[in-house]
Amino acid sequence: MAIRVSLAHRMQRHRPTRYLVSQGWTFALPGLLIILAITIFPVLYSIFVSFNHVAITSSGFKLSWVGVRNYRTIFSNSLYQYSLVFTVIYTVVTVLVELILGMGVALVLNALSRGRGFMLALLLLPWSLVTVISAEMWSYIYNGVYGVLNAILMGVGLLNHPVTWLGTPILAIISMMVADIWKTTPFVAIILLAGLQMIAGDLYEAADIDGASAGYKFWRITVPLLRPTIALSVLFRVLQAFGLFDLPFVLTGGGPGHATESLALLGYQVMFQDLNMGRGAAIAASTTLIVLLASLVVLRVFRAQVEEGAS
Amino acid sequence: MKKTVLAMVSGLAIVLAGCGQSQATAPVAKKTAGPVTIVWTASPIAGLGVRKTLISLFEKSHPNIKVKLITAPTSTNTDKAALTTQISSGSATPDVYMGDVIWPAQFAHAHLALDLSHHLPSSFWSRFAPGLVQGASYKGQVYGAPFYMDSGFLYYRKDLLAKAHLPVPKTWAQLVSDSETLQKDGLVKYGFVWQGNTYEGLTCDWMEYMTDAGGTVLNAAGTKAAIDSPASLKALTFMRSLITSHVSPAAVTTFEEPQAMAVFDAGKSAFLRNWDYAWANSNSPTDSKVVGKVGVAPLPTFSASNYPGHSTIGGWNIYVNPHSQHIPQDLTFIKWITGTQAQTVLATKFSEIPTNYAVQKNPAVRKVNPVLATVSHVRLVARPSNTPIYPKVSQAIYSNINAALNGSVSPSVALKTTQTQINQAISQNGL
């Protein structure tokens, strides 16, 4: 926000010449071309592919236009429907829990006067681990025979028999959510902490003078001023959670049954294991579309609230 | 943040550009005189150094061919995805690649493997143990040369059976009663560990029980599912009972080979269903607490008169990339690696099961370890992989069987769903 204001301010003082504008584009061009080549082109191409039947022939791919047939097939398929519902529920639950926990952590860190750097570094550990590696660790923790979780719970007398954490649908889904929340809460916390530190301290001082309670200050000062930051972290997390792939890929392989088969995993399965490129592309494209819509909704909701708060 | 992303992206672009170049230069290499280099993509084989040993022997006897080894991912599915992407986009490398025995139909259908029967005389194929060439064929053409084979075996604790004066089980019922005796006497925690996770390995285990019970996955013509049968129900009910009777730990529904192996190696299970490598693994002092206490036998079955039970065929073939620029050299490599010298090294030095029948029957090879001696007594069954939609068929099997094993659906419902999903896959109406 502050950056945008100062930029606008500067631009008013020195209106850029046509030369400067074209120079700017020239410098940006290589980067833009790369983004075009490795992000925009593949997305558009996979959308195009999703309207085709793809045959792999000896001379490469042969596409034949089938219109919306791939989409009709996937939308009417019960596996796809289940994957969609699972992915949506997974996203909503994990993002919500991460937001609540992350907020708590950020408030604590913000109130710390000493050791904040150390705590931040400690918190960043789970986030900095590659998901595949941390998922592998979780699979040892959850193991139903020699897993450490069972050992601890049985040691303190909470369990009599070992539980197969990844063996039944509900437990597997919850276990996976826990692994996700463990890893991503620090990310949310750090973004929120940055937002908290931008809130001017005199607002709280003024509130203190007026005799406001802690809860009142939180809901009337912190939350409204933090809205853009919350929107940002929710947006990042929704985008990431909806593309859920590595955790189920390592932990459960989509099982037990199909219980943890996310849309991304299903798309991978159909595309690269069944070699059904058209339907795989349709799954991928539909996922992109859904997550794009979800992001727009998130942005719209938060922007509306911010504007409402401002007026 | 943005800068690092950009830096990463441009780095990636450079790497990608590099890949493109190396592919573009491949045809040029063909024209130059001197040794030809062929690229062999192979995942790590259990015994260390197998691939390098074979390559150096091959290069010694074929000075005009160099083999460049590319290590493929250890996960078979990741390996397959990488090969599919590379070959379907027209890459000339790898020239030859190691691939699962269940790939021929799908890879033939998608033009990812060269039809070897067009390039090798029919006399070539007689060197292989019975059934293997059939398994590497699709619509009468052979697409892969069997490299080394594998099958399911029953590993048991010799010491425990001796202590309790129990015989090596020949029926599943006997295995259960042996296990229960040993568990009751406190000699061992679990009776039997195997592979029950949602993955291809469960399809392998399932094929053994189902075939023993007299069931099949598809009808004789291969046009419809036949898995929802009384025989399958008997097999699945038995598998589930292993868990409910605590002969197998509940966690077996999340086990793949390494997890089952670890429980057996820790001395916590009396019996283990696993592949060839489990012999060496359970006798390696660094991995195992049961060194010298392990025996191996063919798998049990439902009625003693039908002993031995069925063992699913596993193993690896060598395939040729249809876009390879060095097909004559590829074929030379294949002929050599399936020949007596390479296959004997594979068996005697690395205790892999040879596909070359003469080597497999060689008394010197059978003396190497009890697994190699047991192979000829094993009754093999192939997965129904002679259709390009096999991945879907297998997925229907392992996901639903797993659901029945963990108790979330009943065996009969699981089999009905499997039947429906396989039929959907056959009619191309599934995903």
Short mmCIF file of C-alpha atoms in Angstrom, two decimals, chain A residues 52-248:
data_model
loop_
_atom_site.label_atom_id
_atom_site.label_comp_id
_atom_site.label_asym_id
_atom_site.label_seq_id
_atom_site.Cartn_x
_atom_site.Cartn_y
_atom_site.Cartn_z
CA ASN A 52 -9.71 -33.08 -27.93
CA HIS A 53 -9.29 -36.80 -28.01
CA VAL A 54 -5.56 -37.43 -27.90
CA ALA A 55 -4.06 -40.47 -29.58
CA ILE A 56 -0.35 -41.14 -29.16
CA THR A 57 0.86 -42.32 -32.56
CA SER A 58 4.29 -43.25 -33.81
CA SER A 59 4.68 -39.73 -35.17
CA GLY A 60 3.60 -37.98 -31.99
CA PHE A 61 0.28 -36.77 -30.60
CA LYS A 62 -2.76 -36.75 -32.83
CA LEU A 63 -5.54 -34.47 -31.64
CA SER A 64 -9.12 -34.77 -32.80
CA TRP A 65 -11.70 -32.24 -31.66
CA VAL A 66 -14.47 -33.72 -29.51
CA GLY A 67 -15.96 -30.54 -28.03
CA VAL A 68 -17.10 -30.87 -24.44
CA ARG A 69 -17.20 -34.68 -24.43
CA ASN A 70 -14.22 -35.01 -22.05
CA TYR A 71 -15.91 -32.62 -19.64
CA ARG A 72 -19.22 -34.45 -19.85
CA THR A 73 -17.37 -37.70 -19.05
CA ILE A 74 -15.49 -36.36 -16.05
CA PHE A 75 -18.37 -34.37 -14.54
CA SER A 76 -20.66 -37.41 -14.65
CA ASN A 77 -17.99 -39.65 -13.12
CA SER A 78 -18.47 -40.45 -9.45
CA LEU A 79 -14.70 -40.55 -8.80
CA TYR A 80 -14.30 -37.03 -10.15
CA GLN A 81 -17.26 -35.84 -8.10
CA TYR A 82 -15.80 -37.38 -4.98
CA SER A 83 -12.35 -35.88 -5.68
CA LEU A 84 -13.90 -32.45 -6.16
CA VAL A 85 -15.84 -32.63 -2.90
CA PHE A 86 -12.79 -33.98 -1.05
CA THR A 87 -10.51 -31.27 -2.43
CA VAL A 88 -12.97 -28.49 -1.57
CA ILE A 89 -13.54 -29.76 1.98
CA TYR A 90 -9.80 -30.29 2.46
CA THR A 91 -9.08 -26.75 1.27
CA VAL A 92 -11.75 -25.08 3.41
CA VAL A 93 -10.83 -26.96 6.59
CA THR A 94 -7.05 -26.64 6.32
CA VAL A 95 -7.11 -22.96 5.30
CA LEU A 96 -9.53 -22.10 8.09
CA VAL A 97 -7.56 -23.93 10.77
CA GLU A 98 -4.28 -22.51 9.49
CA LEU A 99 -5.75 -19.00 9.55
CA ILE A 100 -6.94 -19.34 13.14
CA LEU A 101 -3.72 -20.95 14.41
CA GLY A 102 -1.57 -18.63 12.31
CA MET A 103 -3.35 -15.61 13.75
CA GLY A 104 -2.70 -16.85 17.27
CA VAL A 105 0.97 -17.43 16.54
CA ALA A 106 1.32 -14.04 14.85
CA LEU A 107 -0.29 -12.24 17.84
CA VAL A 108 2.06 -13.98 20.25
CA LEU A 109 5.11 -13.21 18.11
CA ASN A 110 4.02 -9.61 17.73
CA ALA A 111 3.75 -9.24 21.49
CA LEU A 112 7.19 -10.78 22.09
CA SER A 113 9.81 -8.22 22.97
CA ARG A 114 12.78 -10.61 22.83
CA GLY A 115 13.68 -13.70 20.85
CA ARG A 116 11.31 -13.00 17.99
CA GLY A 117 13.99 -13.75 15.40
CA PHE A 118 14.80 -17.05 17.03
CA MET A 119 11.13 -18.03 17.24
CA LEU A 120 10.60 -17.05 13.60
CA ALA A 121 13.49 -19.23 12.48
CA LEU A 122 12.17 -22.12 14.54
CA LEU A 123 8.70 -21.70 13.06
CA LEU A 124 10.02 -21.61 9.55
CA LEU A 125 11.56 -25.08 9.84
CA PRO A 126 8.45 -27.06 8.85
CA TRP A 127 7.71 -24.61 6.07
CA SER A 128 11.21 -24.83 4.66
CA LEU A 129 11.16 -28.64 4.42
CA VAL A 130 10.30 -30.08 1.04
CA THR A 131 6.78 -31.53 1.33
CA VAL A 132 7.77 -34.90 -0.07
CA ILE A 133 10.37 -35.27 2.67
CA SER A 134 8.12 -34.11 5.50
CA ALA A 135 5.36 -36.38 4.13
CA GLU A 136 7.78 -39.29 4.28
CA MET A 137 8.49 -38.37 7.92
CA TRP A 138 4.79 -38.24 8.70
CA SER A 139 4.35 -41.67 7.17
CA TYR A 140 6.83 -43.01 9.74
CA ILE A 141 5.03 -41.14 12.52
CA TYR A 142 1.66 -42.54 11.45
CA ASN A 143 2.87 -46.09 10.76
CA GLY A 144 0.45 -48.55 12.33
CA VAL A 145 3.11 -50.97 13.61
CA TYR A 146 6.27 -49.05 14.48
CA GLY A 147 4.96 -45.46 14.25
CA VAL A 148 6.02 -43.05 16.96
CA LEU A 149 2.53 -41.58 17.36
CA ASN A 150 1.13 -44.93 18.48
CA ALA A 151 4.14 -45.46 20.73
CA ILE A 152 3.58 -42.13 22.48
CA LEU A 153 -0.18 -42.49 22.82
CA MET A 154 0.18 -46.04 24.14
CA GLY A 155 3.01 -44.95 26.42
CA VAL A 156 0.86 -42.36 28.16
CA GLY A 157 -2.06 -44.78 28.28
CA LEU A 158 -4.38 -43.02 25.83
CA LEU A 159 -4.49 -46.05 23.53
CA ASN A 160 -4.57 -49.78 24.22
CA HIS A 161 -4.03 -50.95 20.65
CA PRO A 162 -2.05 -49.35 17.86
CA VAL A 163 -4.23 -47.34 15.48
CA THR A 164 -3.70 -47.53 11.72
CA TRP A 165 -3.81 -43.79 11.14
CA LEU A 166 -3.72 -43.95 7.37
CA GLY A 167 -5.79 -47.13 7.11
CA THR A 168 -9.36 -45.86 7.25
CA PRO A 169 -10.84 -42.97 5.25
CA ILE A 170 -11.76 -40.49 8.00
CA LEU A 171 -8.56 -41.02 9.99
CA ALA A 172 -6.43 -40.79 6.86
CA ILE A 173 -8.06 -37.51 5.83
CA ILE A 174 -7.62 -36.02 9.31
CA SER A 175 -4.01 -37.25 9.55
CA MET A 176 -3.25 -35.65 6.22
CA MET A 177 -4.85 -32.38 7.29
CA VAL A 178 -2.71 -32.38 10.45
CA ALA A 179 0.46 -32.82 8.38
CA ASP A 180 -0.62 -29.96 6.13
CA ILE A 181 -1.52 -27.66 9.02
CA TRP A 182 1.79 -28.42 10.74
CA LYS A 183 3.67 -27.39 7.65
CA THR A 184 1.73 -24.34 6.49
CA THR A 185 0.59 -22.57 9.67
CA PRO A 186 4.01 -20.83 10.00
CA PHE A 187 3.61 -19.42 6.50
CA VAL A 188 0.25 -17.88 7.40
CA ALA A 189 1.65 -16.67 10.72
CA ILE A 190 4.55 -14.85 9.09
CA ILE A 191 2.37 -13.07 6.56
CA LEU A 192 -0.03 -12.02 9.30
CA LEU A 193 2.86 -10.91 11.50
CA ALA A 194 4.03 -8.60 8.72
CA GLY A 195 0.51 -7.16 8.60
CA LEU A 196 0.36 -6.74 12.38
CA GLN A 197 3.60 -4.81 12.43
CA MET A 198 2.20 -2.31 9.97
CA ILE A 199 -0.62 -1.34 12.33
CA ALA A 200 0.30 1.92 14.07
CA GLY A 201 0.73 1.51 17.81
CA ASP A 202 -1.02 4.81 18.64
CA LEU A 203 -4.34 3.29 17.54
CA TYR A 204 -4.09 0.86 20.43
CA GLU A 205 -2.94 3.61 22.77
CA ALA A 206 -5.97 5.68 21.84
CA ALA A 207 -8.19 2.65 22.42
CA ASP A 208 -6.54 2.04 25.79
CA ILE A 209 -7.28 5.64 26.80
CA ASP A 210 -10.91 5.09 25.81
CA GLY A 211 -10.89 1.97 28.03
CA ALA A 212 -11.43 -0.59 25.24
CA SER A 213 -11.16 -4.29 26.15
CA ALA A 214 -8.63 -6.60 24.50
CA GLY A 215 -11.37 -8.38 22.52
CA TYR A 216 -12.78 -5.08 21.38
CA LYS A 217 -9.38 -3.92 20.19
CA PHE A 218 -8.82 -7.20 18.34
CA TRP A 219 -12.11 -7.15 16.48
CA ARG A 220 -12.33 -3.38 15.90
CA ILE A 221 -8.70 -2.49 15.20
CA THR A 222 -6.59 -5.53 14.43
CA VAL A 223 -8.93 -7.52 12.22
CA PRO A 224 -10.18 -4.64 10.02
CA LEU A 225 -6.68 -3.31 9.46
CA LEU A 226 -5.37 -6.80 8.82
CA ARG A 227 -7.96 -7.61 6.15
CA PRO A 228 -5.72 -7.10 3.11
CA THR A 229 -3.08 -9.29 4.73
CA ILE A 230 -5.64 -11.97 5.61
CA ALA A 231 -6.95 -11.86 2.05
CA LEU A 232 -3.44 -12.34 0.73
CA SER A 233 -2.64 -15.31 2.96
CA VAL A 234 -6.01 -16.95 2.32
CA LEU A 235 -5.53 -16.48 -1.39
CA PHE A 236 -2.07 -18.05 -1.35
CA ARG A 237 -3.27 -20.94 0.77
CA VAL A 238 -6.40 -21.65 -1.28
CA LEU A 239 -4.35 -21.74 -4.46
CA GLN A 240 -1.89 -24.11 -2.84
CA ALA A 241 -4.31 -26.35 -0.98
CA PHE A 242 -6.50 -26.81 -4.02
CA GLY A 243 -3.54 -28.18 -5.95
CA LEU A 244 -2.97 -30.81 -3.21
CA PHE A 245 -0.73 -33.50 -4.67
CA ASP A 246 2.47 -34.34 -2.80
CA LEU A 247 0.95 -35.26 0.57
CA PRO A 248 -1.49 -37.91 -0.71
#
